[in-house]
Coordinates of C-alpha atoms and ligand atoms in Angstrom, one line a residue:
X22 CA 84.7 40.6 -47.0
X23 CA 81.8 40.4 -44.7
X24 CA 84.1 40.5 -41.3
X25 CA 85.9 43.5 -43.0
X26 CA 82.5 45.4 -43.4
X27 CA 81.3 44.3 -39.6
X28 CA 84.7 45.5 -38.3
X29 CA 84.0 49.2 -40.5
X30 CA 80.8 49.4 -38.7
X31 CA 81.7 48.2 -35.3
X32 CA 84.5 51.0 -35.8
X33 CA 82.4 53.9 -37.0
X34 CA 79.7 52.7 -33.5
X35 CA 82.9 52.8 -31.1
X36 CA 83.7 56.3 -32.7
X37 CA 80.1 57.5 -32.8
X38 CA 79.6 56.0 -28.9
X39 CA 82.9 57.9 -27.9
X40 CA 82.0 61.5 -29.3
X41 CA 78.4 61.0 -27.7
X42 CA 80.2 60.1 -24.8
X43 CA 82.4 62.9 -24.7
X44 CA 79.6 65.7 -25.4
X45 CA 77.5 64.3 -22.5
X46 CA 80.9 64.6 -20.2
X47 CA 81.4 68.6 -21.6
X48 CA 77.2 68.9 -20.5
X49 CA 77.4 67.9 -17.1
X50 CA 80.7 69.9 -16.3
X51 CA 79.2 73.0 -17.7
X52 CA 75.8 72.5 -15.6
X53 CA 78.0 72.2 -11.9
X54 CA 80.5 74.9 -12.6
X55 CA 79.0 77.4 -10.3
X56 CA 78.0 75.0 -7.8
X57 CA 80.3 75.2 -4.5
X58 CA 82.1 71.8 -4.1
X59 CA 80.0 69.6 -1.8
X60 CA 81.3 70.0 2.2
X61 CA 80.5 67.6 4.7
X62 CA 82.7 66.7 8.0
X63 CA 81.9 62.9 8.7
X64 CA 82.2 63.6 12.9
X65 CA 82.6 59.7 13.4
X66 CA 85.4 59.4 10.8
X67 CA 87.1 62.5 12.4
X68 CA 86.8 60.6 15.6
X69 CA 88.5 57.2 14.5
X70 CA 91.1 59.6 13.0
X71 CA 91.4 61.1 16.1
X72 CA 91.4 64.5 14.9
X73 CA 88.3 65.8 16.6
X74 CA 90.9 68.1 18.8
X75 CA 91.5 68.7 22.7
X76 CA 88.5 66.7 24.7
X77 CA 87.4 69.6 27.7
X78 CA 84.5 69.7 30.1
X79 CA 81.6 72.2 29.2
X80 CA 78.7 73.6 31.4
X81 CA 75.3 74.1 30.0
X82 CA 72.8 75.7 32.4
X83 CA 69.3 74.7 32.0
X84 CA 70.7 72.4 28.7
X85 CA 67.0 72.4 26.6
X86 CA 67.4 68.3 25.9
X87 CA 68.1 67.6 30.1
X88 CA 65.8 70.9 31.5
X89 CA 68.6 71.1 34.1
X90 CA 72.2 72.3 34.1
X91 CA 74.6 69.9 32.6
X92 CA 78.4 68.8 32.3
X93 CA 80.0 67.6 29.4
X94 CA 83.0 66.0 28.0
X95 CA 83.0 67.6 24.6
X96 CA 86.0 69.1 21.8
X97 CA 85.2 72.3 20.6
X98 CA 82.9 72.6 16.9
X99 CA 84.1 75.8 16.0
X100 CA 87.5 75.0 16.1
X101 CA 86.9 71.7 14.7
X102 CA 85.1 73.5 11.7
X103 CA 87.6 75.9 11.2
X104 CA 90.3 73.4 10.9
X105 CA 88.4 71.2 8.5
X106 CA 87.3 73.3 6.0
X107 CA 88.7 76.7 4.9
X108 CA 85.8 79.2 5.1
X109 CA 87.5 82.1 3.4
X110 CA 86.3 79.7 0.2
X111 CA 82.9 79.5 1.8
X112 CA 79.8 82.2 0.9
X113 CA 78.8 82.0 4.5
X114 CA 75.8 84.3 4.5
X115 CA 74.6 82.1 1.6
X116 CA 74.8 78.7 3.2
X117 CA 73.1 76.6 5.8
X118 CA 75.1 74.4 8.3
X119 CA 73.2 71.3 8.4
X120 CA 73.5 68.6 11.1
X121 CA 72.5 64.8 9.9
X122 CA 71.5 62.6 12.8
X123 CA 71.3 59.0 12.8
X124 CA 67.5 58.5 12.8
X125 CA 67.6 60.9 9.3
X126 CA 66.1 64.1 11.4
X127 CA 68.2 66.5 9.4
X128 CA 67.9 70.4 11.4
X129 CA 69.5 73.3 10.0
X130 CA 70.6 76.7 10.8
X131 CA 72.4 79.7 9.0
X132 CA 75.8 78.7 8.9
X133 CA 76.5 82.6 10.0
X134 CA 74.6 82.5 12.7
X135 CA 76.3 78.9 14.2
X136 CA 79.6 81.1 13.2
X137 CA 78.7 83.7 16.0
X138 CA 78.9 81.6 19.1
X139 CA 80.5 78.9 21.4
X140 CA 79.8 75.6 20.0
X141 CA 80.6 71.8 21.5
X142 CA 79.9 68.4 20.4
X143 CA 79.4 66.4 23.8
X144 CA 80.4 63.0 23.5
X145 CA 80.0 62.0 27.2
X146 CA 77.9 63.3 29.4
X147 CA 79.7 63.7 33.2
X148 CA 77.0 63.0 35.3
X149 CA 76.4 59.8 33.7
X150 CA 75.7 56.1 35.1
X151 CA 78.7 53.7 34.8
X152 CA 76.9 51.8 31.9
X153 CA 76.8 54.4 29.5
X154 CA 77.8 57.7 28.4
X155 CA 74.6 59.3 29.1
X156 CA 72.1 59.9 31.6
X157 CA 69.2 58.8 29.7
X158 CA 66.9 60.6 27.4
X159 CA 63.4 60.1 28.1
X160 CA 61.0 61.2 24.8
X161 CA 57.6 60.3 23.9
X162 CA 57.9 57.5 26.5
X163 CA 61.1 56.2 24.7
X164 CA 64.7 55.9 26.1
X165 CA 67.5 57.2 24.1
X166 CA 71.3 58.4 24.6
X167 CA 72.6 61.0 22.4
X168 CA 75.8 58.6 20.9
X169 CA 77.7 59.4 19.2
X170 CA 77.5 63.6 19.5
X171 CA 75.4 66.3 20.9
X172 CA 75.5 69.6 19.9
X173 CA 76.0 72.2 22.8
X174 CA 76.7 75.7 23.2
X175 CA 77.5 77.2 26.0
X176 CA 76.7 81.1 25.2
X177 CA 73.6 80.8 23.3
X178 CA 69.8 81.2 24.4
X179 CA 68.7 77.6 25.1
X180 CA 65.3 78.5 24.2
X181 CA 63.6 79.3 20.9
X182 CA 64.1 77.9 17.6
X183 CA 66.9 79.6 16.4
X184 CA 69.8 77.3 17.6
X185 CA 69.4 74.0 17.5
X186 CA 70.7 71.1 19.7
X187 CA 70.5 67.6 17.9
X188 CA 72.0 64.6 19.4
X189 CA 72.8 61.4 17.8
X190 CA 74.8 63.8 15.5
X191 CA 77.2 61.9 12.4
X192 CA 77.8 64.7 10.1
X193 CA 78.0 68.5 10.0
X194 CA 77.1 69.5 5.8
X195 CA 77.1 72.4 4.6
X196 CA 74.2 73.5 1.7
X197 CA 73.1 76.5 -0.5
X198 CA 70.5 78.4 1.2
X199 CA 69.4 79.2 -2.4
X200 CA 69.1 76.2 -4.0
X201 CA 67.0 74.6 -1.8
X202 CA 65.0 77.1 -1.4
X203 CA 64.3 78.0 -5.0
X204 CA 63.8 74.2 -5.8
X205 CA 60.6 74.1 -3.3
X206 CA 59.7 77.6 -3.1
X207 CA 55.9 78.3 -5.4
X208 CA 57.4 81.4 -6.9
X209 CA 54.1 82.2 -8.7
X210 CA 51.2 81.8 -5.9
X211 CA 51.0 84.3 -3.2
X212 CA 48.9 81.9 -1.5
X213 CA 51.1 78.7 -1.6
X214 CA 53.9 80.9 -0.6
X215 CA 52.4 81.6 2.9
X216 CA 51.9 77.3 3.0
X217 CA 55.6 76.7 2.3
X218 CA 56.5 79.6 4.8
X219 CA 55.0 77.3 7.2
X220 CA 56.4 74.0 5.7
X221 CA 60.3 75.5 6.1
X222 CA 59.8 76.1 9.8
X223 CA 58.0 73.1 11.0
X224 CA 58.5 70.4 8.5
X225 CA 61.7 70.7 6.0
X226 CA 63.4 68.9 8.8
X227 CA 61.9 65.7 9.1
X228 CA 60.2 65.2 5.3
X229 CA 61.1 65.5 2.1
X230 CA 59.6 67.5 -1.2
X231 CA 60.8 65.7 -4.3
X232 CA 64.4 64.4 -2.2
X233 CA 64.7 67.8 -0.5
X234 CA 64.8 67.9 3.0
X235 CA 64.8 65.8 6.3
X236 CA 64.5 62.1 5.9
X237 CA 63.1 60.7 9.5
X238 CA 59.5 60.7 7.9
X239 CA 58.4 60.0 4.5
X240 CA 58.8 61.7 1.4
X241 CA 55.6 63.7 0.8
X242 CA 55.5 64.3 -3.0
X243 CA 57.1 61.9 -4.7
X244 CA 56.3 59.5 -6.7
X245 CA 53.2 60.3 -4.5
X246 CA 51.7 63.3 -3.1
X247 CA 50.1 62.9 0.3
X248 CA 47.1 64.8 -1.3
X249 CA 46.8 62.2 -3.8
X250 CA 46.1 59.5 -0.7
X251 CA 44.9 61.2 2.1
X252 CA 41.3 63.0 2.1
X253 CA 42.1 66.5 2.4
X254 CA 40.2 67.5 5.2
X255 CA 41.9 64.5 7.5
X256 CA 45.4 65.7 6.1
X257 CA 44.8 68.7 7.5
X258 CA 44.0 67.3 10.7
X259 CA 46.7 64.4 11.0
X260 CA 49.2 67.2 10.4
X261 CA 47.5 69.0 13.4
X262 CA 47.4 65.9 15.9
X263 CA 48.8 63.2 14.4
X264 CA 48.7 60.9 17.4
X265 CA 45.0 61.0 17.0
X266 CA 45.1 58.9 14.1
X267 CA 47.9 56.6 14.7
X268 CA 49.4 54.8 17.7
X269 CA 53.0 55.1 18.7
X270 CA 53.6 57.8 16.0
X271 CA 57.0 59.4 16.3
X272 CA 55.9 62.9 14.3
X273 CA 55.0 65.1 17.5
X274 CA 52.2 67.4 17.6
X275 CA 53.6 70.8 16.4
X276 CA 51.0 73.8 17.7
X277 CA 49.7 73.9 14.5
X278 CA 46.5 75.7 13.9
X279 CA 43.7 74.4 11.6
X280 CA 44.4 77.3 9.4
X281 CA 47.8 77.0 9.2
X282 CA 47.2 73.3 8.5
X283 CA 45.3 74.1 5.4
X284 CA 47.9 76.5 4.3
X285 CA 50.0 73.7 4.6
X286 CA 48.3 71.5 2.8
X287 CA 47.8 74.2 0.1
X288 CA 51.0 74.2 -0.5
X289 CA 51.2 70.4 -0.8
X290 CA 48.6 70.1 -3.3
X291 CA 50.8 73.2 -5.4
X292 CA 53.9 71.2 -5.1
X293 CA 51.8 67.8 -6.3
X294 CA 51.8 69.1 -9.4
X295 CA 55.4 70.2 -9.2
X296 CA 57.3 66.6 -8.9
X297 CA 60.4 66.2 -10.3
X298 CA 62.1 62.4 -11.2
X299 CA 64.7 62.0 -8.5
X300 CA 65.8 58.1 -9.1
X301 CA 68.6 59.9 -10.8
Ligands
HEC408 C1 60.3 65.5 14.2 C2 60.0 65.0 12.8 C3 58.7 65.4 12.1 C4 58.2 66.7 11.9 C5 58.8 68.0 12.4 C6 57.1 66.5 11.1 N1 56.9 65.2 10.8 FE1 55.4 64.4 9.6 N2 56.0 62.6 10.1 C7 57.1 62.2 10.8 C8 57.2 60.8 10.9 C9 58.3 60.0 11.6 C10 56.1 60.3 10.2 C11 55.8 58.8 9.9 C12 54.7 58.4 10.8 C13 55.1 58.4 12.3 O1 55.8 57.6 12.8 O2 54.7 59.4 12.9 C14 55.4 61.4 9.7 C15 54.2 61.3 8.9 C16 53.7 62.4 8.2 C17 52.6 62.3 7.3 C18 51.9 61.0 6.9 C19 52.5 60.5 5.6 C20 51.8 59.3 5.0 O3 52.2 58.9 3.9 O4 50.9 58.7 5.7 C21 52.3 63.5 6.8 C22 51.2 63.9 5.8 C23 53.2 64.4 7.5 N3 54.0 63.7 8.4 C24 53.2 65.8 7.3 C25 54.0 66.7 8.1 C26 53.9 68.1 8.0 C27 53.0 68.8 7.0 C28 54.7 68.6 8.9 C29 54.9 70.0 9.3 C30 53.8 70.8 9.7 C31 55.4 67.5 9.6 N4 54.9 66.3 9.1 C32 56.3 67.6 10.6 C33 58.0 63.1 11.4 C34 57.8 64.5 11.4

């Protein structure tokens, strides 16, 4: 009798567990119905596949990584992109291209604006020494290559901000311009607003606000905010010069006013009281 009631309760927990189940499957599928299906070309995987396309040689003159003009071997990106993924499904003026490097430096650009001109991805360089495939980087007194890609173009302005050139390239992704935005953006303070202006052009790429952004520096809000740990008035002035506080440090000194800095900061301390759990 005792086994027969254990097996009526094990029963009515293995119904229970399913429906509960069941309702938390019908919860999630409703929450990711209008998000557009995760895109990401893996350029290395591509490679191994052999379906990077037609190698060619590209000029750059006065290529902004070399400061001289340049030769590559490269395929073409464009192409590349347009054979990978079918764009017509894409809301192009709504999405960022974003290009993940090895070292976690994550830079961005409109995806529209990548769209409008001649894009490579270098793989060797032609002028290089018989040991490698690239005449060698030289930055912050470091020597680096750009394996496995770098990203060229050969009709855009190689100055400014507006295009960028990563090397050590893996993967091309593309995200919402929205969501990302709306997640860090302090919709309710004019004045934190002009802070995060500052944060999207010179720091998104490298750091992180609650998982959101570039990875080759740390997180800065979560679980921690820096301007929980940091005085605030050396905060400001690490983010100005951060060499003068620490030797060997690979964040490079951005032109950043002391103003600015404090706007920056501003915006931190706003966004400290804005974390949101992302182990999950
Ligand atoms: C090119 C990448 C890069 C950019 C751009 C950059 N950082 Fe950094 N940052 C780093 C790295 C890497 C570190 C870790 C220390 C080091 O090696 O420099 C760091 C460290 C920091 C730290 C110290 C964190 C800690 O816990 O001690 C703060 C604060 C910081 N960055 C803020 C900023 C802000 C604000 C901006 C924009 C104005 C910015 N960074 C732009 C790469 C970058």
């Amino acid at each position: 009798m005792k086994t027969v009631k254990i097996h009526i309760i094990l029963y009515c927990l293995f119904i229970f567990s399913l429906l509960s189940c069941n309702q938390k499957k019908e919860q999630k599928i409703e929450q990711t119905v209008n998000v557009q299906p995760e895109i990401v070309l893996d350029l290395v995987d591509l490679q191994s596949k052999n379906k990077l396309g037609k190698d060619t040689v590209v000029t750059v003159s006065n290529d902004p990584v070399y400061h001289k003009t340049k030769k590559y071997h490269a395929v073409n990106a464009l192409l590349l992109l347009k054979n990978e993924i079918d764009l017509s499904k894409v809301d192009i003026k709504n999405t960022l291209i974003v290009f993940e490097c090895i070292d976690g430096y994550k830079p961005e650009m409109p995806l529209e604006l990548f769209l409008k001109t001649n894009s490579f991805l270098a793989f060797k360089d032609v002028d290089a020494p018989k040991d490698s495939n690239w005449e060698k980087i030289i930055k912050n007194g470091n020597e680096m290559n750009a394996d496995p890609f770098y990203l060229v173009y050969t009709t855009a302005p190689t100055e400014g901000q507006e295009y960028k050139w990563p090397y050590n390239v893996i993967k091309f992704r593309f995200e919402s311009k929205s969501k990302n935005i709306e997640a860090l953006q302090p919709k309710d303070d004019q004045k934190a607003m002009k802070g995060f202006a500052l944060y999207q052009k010179h720091c998104i790429t490298c750091h992180a606000i609650n998982g959101i952004g570039g990875e080759m520096g740390p997180e800065l809000n979560y679980p921690k905010s820096v301007t929980e740990y940091w005085k605030e008035n050396e905060l400001v002035d690490y983010i100005i010069d951060p060499a003068s506080f620490r030797h060997k440090v690979k964040m490079p000194k951005l032109g950043i006013t002391k103003q600015e800095s404090q706007e920056i900061v501003g915006y931190l301390k706003y966004m400290s009281e804005k974390k949101t759990d992302i182990r999950n």
